[in-house]
Coordinates of N, CA and C in Angstrom, one line a residue:
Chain A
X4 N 0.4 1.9 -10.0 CA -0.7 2.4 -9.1 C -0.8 1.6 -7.8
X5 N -1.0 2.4 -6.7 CA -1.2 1.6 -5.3 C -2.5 1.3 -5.5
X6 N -2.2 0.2 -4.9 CA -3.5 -0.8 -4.5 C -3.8 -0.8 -2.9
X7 N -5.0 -0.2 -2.5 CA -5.5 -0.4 -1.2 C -6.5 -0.8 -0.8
X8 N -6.0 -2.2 0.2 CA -7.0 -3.2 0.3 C -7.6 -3.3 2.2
X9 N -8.9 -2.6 2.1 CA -9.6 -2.5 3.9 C -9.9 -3.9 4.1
X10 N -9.9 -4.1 5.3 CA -10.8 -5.4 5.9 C -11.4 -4.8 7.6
X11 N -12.4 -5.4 7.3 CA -13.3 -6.2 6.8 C -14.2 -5.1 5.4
X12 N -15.2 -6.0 4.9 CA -15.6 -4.8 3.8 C -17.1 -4.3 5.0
X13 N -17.2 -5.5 5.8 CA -18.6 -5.0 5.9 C -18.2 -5.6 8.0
X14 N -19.0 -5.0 8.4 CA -19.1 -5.2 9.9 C -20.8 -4.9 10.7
X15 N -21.0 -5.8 11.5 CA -22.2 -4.9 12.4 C -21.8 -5.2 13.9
X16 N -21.8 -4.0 14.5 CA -21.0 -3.7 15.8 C -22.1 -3.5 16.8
X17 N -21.9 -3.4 18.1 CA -22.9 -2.7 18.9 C -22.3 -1.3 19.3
X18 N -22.8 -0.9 19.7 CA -22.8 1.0 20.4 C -21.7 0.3 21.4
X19 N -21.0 1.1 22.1 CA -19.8 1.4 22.9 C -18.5 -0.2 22.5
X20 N -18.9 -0.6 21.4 CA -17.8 -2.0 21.2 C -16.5 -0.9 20.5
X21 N -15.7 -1.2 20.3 CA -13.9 -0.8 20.1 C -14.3 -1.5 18.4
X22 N -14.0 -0.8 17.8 CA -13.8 -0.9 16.3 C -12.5 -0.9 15.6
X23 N -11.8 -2.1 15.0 CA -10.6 -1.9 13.9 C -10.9 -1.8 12.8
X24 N -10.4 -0.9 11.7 CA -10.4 -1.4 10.4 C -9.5 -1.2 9.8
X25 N -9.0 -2.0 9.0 CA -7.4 -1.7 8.4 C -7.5 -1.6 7.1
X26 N -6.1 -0.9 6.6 CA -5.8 -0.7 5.0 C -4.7 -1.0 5.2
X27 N -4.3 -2.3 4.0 CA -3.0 -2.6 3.0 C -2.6 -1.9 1.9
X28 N -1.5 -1.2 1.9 CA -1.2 -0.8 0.6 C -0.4 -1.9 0.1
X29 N -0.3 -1.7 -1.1 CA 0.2 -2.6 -2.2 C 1.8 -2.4 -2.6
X30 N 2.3 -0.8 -2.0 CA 3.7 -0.8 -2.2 C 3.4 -0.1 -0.7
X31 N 4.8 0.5 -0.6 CA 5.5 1.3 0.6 C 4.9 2.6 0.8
X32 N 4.3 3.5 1.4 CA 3.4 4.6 1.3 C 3.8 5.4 2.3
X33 N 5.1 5.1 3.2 CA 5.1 6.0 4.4 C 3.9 6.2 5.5
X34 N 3.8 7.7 5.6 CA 2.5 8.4 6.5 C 1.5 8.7 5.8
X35 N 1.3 8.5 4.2 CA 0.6 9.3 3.1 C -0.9 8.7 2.9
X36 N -1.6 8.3 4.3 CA -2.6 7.8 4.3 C -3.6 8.3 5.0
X37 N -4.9 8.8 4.7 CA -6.1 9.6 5.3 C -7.2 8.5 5.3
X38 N -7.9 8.6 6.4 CA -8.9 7.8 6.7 C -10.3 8.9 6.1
X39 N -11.3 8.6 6.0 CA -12.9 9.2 5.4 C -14.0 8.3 6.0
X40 N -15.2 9.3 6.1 CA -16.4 8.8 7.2 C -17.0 8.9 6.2
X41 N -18.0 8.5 5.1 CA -19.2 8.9 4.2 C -20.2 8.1 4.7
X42 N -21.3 9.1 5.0 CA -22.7 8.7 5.4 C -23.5 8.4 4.2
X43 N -24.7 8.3 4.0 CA -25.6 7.9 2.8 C -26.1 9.3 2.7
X44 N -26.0 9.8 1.5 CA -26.6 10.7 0.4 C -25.4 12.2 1.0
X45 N -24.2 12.1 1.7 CA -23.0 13.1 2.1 C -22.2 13.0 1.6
X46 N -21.5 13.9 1.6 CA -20.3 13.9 1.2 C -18.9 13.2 1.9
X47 N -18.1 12.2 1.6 CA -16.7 12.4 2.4 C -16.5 13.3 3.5
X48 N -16.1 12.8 5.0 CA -15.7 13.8 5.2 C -14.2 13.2 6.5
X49 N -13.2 14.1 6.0 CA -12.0 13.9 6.6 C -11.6 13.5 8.2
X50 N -11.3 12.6 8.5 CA -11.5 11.9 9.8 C -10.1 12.3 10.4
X51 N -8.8 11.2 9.9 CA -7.9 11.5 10.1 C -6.9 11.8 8.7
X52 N -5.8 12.3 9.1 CA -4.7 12.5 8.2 C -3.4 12.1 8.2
X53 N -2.7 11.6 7.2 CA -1.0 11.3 7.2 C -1.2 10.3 8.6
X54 N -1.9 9.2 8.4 CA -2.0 8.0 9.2 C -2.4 8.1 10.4
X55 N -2.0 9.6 11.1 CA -2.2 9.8 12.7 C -2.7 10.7 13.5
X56 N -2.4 11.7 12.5 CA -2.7 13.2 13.0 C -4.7 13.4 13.0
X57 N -5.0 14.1 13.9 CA -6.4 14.5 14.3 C -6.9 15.8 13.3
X58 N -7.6 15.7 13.1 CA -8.7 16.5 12.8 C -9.9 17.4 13.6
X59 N -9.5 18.5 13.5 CA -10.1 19.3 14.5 C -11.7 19.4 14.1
X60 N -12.5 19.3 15.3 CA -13.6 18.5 15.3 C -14.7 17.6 14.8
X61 N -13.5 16.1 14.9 CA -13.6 15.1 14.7 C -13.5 14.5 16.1
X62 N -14.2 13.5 16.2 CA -14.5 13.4 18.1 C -13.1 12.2 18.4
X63 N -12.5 12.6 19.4 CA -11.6 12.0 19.6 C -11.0 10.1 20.3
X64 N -12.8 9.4 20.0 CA -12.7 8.2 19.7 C -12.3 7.8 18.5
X65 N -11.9 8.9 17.6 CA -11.4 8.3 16.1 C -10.2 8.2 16.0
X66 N -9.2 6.9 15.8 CA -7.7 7.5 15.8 C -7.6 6.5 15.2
X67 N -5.5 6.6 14.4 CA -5.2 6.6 13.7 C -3.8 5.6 13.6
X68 N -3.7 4.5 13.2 CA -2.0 4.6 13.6 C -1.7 3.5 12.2
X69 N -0.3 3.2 12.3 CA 0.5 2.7 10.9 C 1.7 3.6 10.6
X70 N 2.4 2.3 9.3 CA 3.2 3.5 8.7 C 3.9 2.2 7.3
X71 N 4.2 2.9 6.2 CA 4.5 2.1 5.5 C 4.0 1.4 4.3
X72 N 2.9 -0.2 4.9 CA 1.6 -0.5 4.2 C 0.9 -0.6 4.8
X73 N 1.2 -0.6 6.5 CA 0.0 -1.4 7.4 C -0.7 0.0 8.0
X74 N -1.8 0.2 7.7 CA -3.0 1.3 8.9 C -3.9 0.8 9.2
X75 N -4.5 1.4 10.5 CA -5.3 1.3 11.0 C -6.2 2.4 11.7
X76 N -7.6 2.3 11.6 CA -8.4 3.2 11.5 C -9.2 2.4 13.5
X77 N -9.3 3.1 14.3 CA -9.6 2.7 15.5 C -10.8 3.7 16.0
X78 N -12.1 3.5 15.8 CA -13.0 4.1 17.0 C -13.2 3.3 18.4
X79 N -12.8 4.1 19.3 CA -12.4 3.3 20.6 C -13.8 3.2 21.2
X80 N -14.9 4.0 20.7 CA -16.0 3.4 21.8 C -17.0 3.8 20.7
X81 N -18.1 2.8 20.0 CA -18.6 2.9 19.1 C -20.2 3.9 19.6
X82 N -20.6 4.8 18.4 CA -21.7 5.4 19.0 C -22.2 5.3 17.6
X83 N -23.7 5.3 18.1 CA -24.8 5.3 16.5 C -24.7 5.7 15.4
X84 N -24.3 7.3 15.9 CA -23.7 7.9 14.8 C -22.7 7.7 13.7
X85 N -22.0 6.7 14.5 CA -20.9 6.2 13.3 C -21.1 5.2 12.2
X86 N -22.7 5.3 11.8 CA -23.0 4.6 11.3 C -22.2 4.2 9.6
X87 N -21.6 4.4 9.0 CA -21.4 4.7 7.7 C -20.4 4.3 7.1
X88 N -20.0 4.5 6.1 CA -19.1 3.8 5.1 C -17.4 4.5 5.1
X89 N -16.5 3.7 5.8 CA -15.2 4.3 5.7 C -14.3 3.7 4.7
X90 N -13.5 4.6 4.0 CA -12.6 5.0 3.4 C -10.7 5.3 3.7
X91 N -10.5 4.6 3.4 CA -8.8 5.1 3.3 C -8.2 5.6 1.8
X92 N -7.3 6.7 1.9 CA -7.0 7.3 0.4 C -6.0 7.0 1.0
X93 N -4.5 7.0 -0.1 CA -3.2 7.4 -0.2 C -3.5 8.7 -1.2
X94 N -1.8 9.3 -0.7 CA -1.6 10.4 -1.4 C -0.3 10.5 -1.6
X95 N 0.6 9.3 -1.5 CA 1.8 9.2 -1.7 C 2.2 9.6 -3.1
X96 N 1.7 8.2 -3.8 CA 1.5 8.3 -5.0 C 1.0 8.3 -6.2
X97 N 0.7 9.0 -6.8 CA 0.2 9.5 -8.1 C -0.2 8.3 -8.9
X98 N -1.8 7.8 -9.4 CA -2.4 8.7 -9.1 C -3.0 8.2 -7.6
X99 N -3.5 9.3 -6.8 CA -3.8 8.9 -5.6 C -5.1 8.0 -5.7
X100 N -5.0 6.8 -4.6 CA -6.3 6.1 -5.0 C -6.9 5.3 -3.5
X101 N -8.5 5.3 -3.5 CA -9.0 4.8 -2.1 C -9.1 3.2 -2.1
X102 N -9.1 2.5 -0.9 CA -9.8 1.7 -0.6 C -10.9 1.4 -0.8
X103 N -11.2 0.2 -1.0 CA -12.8 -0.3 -1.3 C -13.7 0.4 -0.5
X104 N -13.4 0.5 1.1 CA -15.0 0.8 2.1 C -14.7 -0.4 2.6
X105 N -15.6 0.0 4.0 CA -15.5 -0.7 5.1 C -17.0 -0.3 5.2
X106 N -18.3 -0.8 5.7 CA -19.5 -0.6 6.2 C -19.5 -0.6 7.3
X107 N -20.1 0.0 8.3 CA -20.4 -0.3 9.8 C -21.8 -0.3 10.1
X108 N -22.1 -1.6 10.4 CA -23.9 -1.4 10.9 C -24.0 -1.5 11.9
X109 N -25.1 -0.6 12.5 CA -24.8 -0.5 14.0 C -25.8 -1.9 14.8
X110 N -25.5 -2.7 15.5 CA -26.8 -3.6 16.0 C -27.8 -3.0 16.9
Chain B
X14 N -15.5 31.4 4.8 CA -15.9 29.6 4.8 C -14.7 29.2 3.8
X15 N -14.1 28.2 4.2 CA -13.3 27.6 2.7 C -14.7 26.7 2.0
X16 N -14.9 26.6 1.1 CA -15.9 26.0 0.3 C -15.7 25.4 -1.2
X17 N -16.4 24.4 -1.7 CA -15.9 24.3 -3.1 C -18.0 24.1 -3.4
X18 N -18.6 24.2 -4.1 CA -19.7 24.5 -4.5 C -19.9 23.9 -5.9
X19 N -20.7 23.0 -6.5 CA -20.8 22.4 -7.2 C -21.8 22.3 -8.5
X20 N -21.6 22.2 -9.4 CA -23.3 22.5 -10.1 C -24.6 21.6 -10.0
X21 N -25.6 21.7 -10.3 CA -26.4 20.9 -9.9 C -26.8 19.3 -10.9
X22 N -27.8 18.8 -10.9 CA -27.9 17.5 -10.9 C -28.7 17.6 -12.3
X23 N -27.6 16.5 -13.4 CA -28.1 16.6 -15.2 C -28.6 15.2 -15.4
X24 N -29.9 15.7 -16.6 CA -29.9 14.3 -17.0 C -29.6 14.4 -18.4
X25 N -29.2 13.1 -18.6 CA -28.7 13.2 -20.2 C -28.7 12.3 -20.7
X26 N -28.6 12.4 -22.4 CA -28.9 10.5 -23.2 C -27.7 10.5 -23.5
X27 N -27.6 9.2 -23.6 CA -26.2 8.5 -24.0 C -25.7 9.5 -25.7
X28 N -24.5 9.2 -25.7 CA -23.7 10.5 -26.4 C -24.0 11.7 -26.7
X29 N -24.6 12.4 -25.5 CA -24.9 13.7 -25.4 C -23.2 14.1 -24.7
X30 N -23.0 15.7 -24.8 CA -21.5 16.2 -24.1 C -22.0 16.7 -22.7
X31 N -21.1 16.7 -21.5 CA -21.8 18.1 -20.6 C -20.6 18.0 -19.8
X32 N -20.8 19.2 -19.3 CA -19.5 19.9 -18.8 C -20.2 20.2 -17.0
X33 N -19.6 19.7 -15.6 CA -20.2 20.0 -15.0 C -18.8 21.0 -14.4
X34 N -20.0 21.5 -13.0 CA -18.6 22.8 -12.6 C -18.1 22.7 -11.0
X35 N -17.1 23.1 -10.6 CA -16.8 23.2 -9.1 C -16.3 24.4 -9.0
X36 N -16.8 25.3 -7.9 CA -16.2 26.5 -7.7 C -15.5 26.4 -6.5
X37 N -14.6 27.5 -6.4 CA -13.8 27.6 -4.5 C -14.0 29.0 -4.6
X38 N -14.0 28.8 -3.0 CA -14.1 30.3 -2.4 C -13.5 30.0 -0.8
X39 N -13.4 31.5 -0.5 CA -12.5 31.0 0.8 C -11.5 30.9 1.0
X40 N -10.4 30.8 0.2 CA -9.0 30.5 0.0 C -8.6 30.9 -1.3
X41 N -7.1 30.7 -1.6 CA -6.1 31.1 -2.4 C -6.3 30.1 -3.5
X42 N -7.4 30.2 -4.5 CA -7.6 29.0 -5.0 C -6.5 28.3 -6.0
X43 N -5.5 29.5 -6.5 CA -5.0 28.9 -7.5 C -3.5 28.2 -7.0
X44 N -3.4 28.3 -5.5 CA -2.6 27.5 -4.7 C -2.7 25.8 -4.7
X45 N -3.8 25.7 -4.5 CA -4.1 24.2 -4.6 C -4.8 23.4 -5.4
X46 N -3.9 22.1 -5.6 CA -4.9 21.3 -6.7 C -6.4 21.0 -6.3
X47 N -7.0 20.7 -7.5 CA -8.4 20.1 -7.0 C -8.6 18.6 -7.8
X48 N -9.5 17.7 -7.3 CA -9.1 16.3 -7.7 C -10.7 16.5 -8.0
X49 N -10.8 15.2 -8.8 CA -12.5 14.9 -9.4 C -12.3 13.0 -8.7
X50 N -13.5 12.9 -8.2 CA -13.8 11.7 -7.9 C -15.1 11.0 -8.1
X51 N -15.3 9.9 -8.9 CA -16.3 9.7 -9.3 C -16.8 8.5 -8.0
X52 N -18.3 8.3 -7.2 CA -18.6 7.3 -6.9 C -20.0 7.2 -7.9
X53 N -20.0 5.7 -8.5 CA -21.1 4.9 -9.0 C -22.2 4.4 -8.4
X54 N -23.0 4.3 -8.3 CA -24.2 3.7 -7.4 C -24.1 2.6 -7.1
X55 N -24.0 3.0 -5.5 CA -23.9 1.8 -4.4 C -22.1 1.6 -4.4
X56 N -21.9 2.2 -5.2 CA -20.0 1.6 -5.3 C -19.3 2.6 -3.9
X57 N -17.8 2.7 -4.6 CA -16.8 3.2 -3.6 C -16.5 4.6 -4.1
X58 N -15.4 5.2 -3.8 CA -14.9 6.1 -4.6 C -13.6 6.0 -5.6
X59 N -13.5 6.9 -6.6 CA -12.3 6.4 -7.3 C -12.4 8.0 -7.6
X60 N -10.3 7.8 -7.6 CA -9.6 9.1 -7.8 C -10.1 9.6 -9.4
X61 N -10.1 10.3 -10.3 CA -10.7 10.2 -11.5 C -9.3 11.4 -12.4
X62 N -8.4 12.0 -11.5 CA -8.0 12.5 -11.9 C -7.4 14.4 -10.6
X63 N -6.7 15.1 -11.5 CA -6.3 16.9 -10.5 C -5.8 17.4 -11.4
X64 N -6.1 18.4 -10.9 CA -5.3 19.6 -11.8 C -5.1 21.0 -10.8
X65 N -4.0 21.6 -11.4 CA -3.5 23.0 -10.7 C -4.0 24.1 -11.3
X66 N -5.0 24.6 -10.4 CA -5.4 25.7 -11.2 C -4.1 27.0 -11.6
X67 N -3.2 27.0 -11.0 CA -2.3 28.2 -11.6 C -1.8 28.1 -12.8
X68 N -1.8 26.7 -13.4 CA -1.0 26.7 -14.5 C -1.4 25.6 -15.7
X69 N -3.0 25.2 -15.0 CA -3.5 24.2 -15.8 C -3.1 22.0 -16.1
X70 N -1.9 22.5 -15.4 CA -1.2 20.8 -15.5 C -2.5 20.2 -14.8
X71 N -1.9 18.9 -15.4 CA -3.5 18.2 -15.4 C -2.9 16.8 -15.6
X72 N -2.7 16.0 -14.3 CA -2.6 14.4 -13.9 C -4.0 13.3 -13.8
X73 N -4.3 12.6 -14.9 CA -5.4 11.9 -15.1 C -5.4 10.2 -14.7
X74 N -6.0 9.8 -13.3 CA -6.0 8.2 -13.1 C -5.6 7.9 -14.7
X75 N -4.9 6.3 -14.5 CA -5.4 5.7 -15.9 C -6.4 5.1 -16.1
X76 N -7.2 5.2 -15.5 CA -8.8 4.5 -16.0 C -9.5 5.5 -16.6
X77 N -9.0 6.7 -16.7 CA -9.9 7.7 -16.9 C -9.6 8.7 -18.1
X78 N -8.2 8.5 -18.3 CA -7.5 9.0 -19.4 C -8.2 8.8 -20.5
X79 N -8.8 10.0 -21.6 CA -9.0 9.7 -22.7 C -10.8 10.0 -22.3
X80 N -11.3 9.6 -21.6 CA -12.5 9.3 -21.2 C -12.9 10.5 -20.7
X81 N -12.7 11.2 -19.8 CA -13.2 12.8 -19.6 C -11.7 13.5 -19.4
X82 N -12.6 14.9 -19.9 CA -11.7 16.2 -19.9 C -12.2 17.1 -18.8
X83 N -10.6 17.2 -17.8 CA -10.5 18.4 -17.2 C -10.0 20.1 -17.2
X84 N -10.6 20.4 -16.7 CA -9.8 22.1 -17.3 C -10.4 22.7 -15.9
X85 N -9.6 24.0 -16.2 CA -10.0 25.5 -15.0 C -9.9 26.6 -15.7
X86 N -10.6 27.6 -14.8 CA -11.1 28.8 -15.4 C -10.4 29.7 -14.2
X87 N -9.2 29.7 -14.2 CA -8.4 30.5 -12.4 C -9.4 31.9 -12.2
X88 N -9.9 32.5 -13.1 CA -10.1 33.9 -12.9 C -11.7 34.1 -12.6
X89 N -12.4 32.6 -12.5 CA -13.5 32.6 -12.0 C -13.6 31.6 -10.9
X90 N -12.2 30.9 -10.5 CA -12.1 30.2 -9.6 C -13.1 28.8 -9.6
X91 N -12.6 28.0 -10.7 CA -14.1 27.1 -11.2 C -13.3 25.9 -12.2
X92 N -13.4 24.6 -11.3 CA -13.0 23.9 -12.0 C -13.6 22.7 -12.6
X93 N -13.5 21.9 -13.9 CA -14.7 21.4 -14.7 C -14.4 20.2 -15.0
X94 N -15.1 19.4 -15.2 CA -15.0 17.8 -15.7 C -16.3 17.5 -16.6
X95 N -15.6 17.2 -17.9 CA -16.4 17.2 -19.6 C -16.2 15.8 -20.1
X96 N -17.0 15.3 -20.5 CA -17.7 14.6 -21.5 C -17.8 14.8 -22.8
X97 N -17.5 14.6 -23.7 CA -18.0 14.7 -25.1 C -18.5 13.6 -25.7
X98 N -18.9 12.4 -25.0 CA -20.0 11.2 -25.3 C -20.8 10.5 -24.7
X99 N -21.4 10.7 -23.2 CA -21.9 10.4 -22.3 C -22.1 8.9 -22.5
X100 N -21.5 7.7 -21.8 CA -22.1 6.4 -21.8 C -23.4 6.4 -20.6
X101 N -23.9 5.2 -20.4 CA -24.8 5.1 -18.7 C -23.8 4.7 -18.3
X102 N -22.8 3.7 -18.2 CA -21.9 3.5 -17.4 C -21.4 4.6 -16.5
X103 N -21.5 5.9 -16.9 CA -21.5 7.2 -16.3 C -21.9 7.6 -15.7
X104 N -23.3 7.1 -15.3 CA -24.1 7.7 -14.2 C -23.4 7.4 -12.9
X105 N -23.3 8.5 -12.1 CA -22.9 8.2 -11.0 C -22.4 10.0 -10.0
X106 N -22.1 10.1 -8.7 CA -21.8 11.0 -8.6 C -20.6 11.2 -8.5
X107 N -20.4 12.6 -8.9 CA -18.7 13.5 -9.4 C -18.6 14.0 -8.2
X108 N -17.6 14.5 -7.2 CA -17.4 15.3 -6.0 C -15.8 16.0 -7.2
X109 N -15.8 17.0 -6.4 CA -14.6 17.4 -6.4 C -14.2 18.1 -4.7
X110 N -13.0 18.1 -5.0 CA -12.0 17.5 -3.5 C -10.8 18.8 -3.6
X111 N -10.7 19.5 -2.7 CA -9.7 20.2 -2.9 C -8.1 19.6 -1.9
X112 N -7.2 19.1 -2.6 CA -6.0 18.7 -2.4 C -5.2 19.9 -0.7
X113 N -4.8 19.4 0.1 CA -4.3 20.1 0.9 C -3.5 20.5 1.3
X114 N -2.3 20.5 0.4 CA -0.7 20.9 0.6 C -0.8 21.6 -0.8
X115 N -0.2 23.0 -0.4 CA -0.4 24.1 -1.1 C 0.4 23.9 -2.3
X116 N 0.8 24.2 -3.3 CA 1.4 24.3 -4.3 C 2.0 22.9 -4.8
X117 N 1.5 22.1 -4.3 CA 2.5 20.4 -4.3 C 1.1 19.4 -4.6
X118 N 1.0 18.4 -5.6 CA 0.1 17.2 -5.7 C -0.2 16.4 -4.7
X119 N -0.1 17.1 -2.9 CA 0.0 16.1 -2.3 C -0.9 16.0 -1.4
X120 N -0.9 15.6 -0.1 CA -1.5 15.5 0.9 C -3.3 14.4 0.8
X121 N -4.0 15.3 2.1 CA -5.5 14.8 2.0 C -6.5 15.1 1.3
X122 N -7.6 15.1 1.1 CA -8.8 15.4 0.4 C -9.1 16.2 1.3
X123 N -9.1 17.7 1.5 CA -9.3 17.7 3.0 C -11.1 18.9 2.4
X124 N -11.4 19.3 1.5 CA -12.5 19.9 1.5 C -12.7 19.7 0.3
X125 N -14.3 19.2 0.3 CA -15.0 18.7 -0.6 C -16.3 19.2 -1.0
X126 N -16.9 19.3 -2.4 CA -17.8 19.8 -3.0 C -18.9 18.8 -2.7
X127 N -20.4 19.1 -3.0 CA -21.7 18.5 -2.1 C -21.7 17.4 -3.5
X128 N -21.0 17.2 -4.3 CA -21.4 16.2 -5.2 C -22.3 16.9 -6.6
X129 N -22.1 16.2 -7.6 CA -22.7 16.5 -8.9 C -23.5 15.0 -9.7
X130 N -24.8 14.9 -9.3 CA -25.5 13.7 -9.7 C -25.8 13.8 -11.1
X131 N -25.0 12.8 -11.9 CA -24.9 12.7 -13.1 C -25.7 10.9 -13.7
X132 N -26.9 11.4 -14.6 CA -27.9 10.2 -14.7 C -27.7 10.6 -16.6
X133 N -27.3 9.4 -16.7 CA -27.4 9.1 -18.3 C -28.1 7.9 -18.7
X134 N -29.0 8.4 -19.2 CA -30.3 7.4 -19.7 C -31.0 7.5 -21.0
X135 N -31.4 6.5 -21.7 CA -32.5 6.9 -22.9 C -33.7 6.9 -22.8

């Protein structure tokens, strides 16, 4: 089973600061990595895909890059709204499994 | 709409059975897998398991194996995750996730059900 490990778990950022978060996989995973935004009492919802590719309307401070074990999850200019709990899945391999979460609190 | 639609929110005593449900609409449903994901209170998410509705195969995490049963009903487009002994360790919410690469185990989570709040208590 892949093991996928985010850092930081937890962050408090201000409004327009540049955000990283990353995910380590545990073996080799290619592009087979989707990033997830979950707010409190929502559902998941699909940010990016296969490490890089966009999501149609998803705001385009959200991007994406990696390949292998190493990704990274980049909002380039932080807004309030991004308050919430992110997620990285693989789907390389079987069974597919997420990252801990990453928190973002806004200051 | 692609959609997957969920049943609503059970309470139940420890070793009671219950079967909750996910529907799709919107799409070719028996093209793509659908995944069950359990988050626990305050926790993360975890894969819990997929299955193909065209033909019933059915790939279970190993944490989860033995512990719930999945199945589908293709001809009502509706897929289920059962219990037959409820612990409280259980409580928590179920999503199901529809898989995004058509006929193949693969890809993103890319559409997901509003969640199924499952409270087991005495």
């Amino acid at each position: 089973e892949v093991v996928l490990t985010q850092s930081p778990d937890f962050q408090s950022v201000t409004p327009k600061e540049k955000v990283t978060i990353t995910c380590r996989a545990s073996l080799i995973i290619g592009n087979g990595l989707h990033w997830y935004q979950q707010k409190p009492g929502q559902s998941p919802k699909l940010l990016i895909k296969y490490a890089s590719q966009s999501i149609s309307g998803v705001p385009s401070r959200f991007s994406g890059s990696g390949s292998g074990t190493d990704f990274t999850l980049t909002i380039s200019s932080l807004e309030a709204e991004d308050a919430a709990t992110y997620y990285c899945l693989q789907s390389t391999s079987l069974p597919q499994t997420f990252g801990q979460g990453t928190k973002l609190e806004i200051k | 709409e692609v959609q997957l639609v969920q049943s609503g929110a059970e309470v139940k005593k420890p070793g009671e059975s219950l079967k909750i449900s996910c529907q799709g609409s919107g799409y070719r449903f028996d093209f793509y897998w659908i995944a069950w994901v359990r988050q626990m209170p305050g926790k993360g998410l975890e894969s819990m398991g997929i299955i193909y509705p065209r033909d019933s195969d059915t790939r279970y995490s190993p944490s989860f194996e033995g512990q719930v049963t999945i199945s589908v009903d293709k001809s009502i487009t509706t897929a289920y995750l059962q219990w037959s002994g409820l612990q409280a360790s259980d409580t928590a919410i179920y999503y199901c996730a529809r898989l995004s690469t058509a006929l193949a185990p693969l890809g993103s989570f890319d559409i997901w059900g509003q969640g199924t709040m499952v409270t087991v208590s005495s």
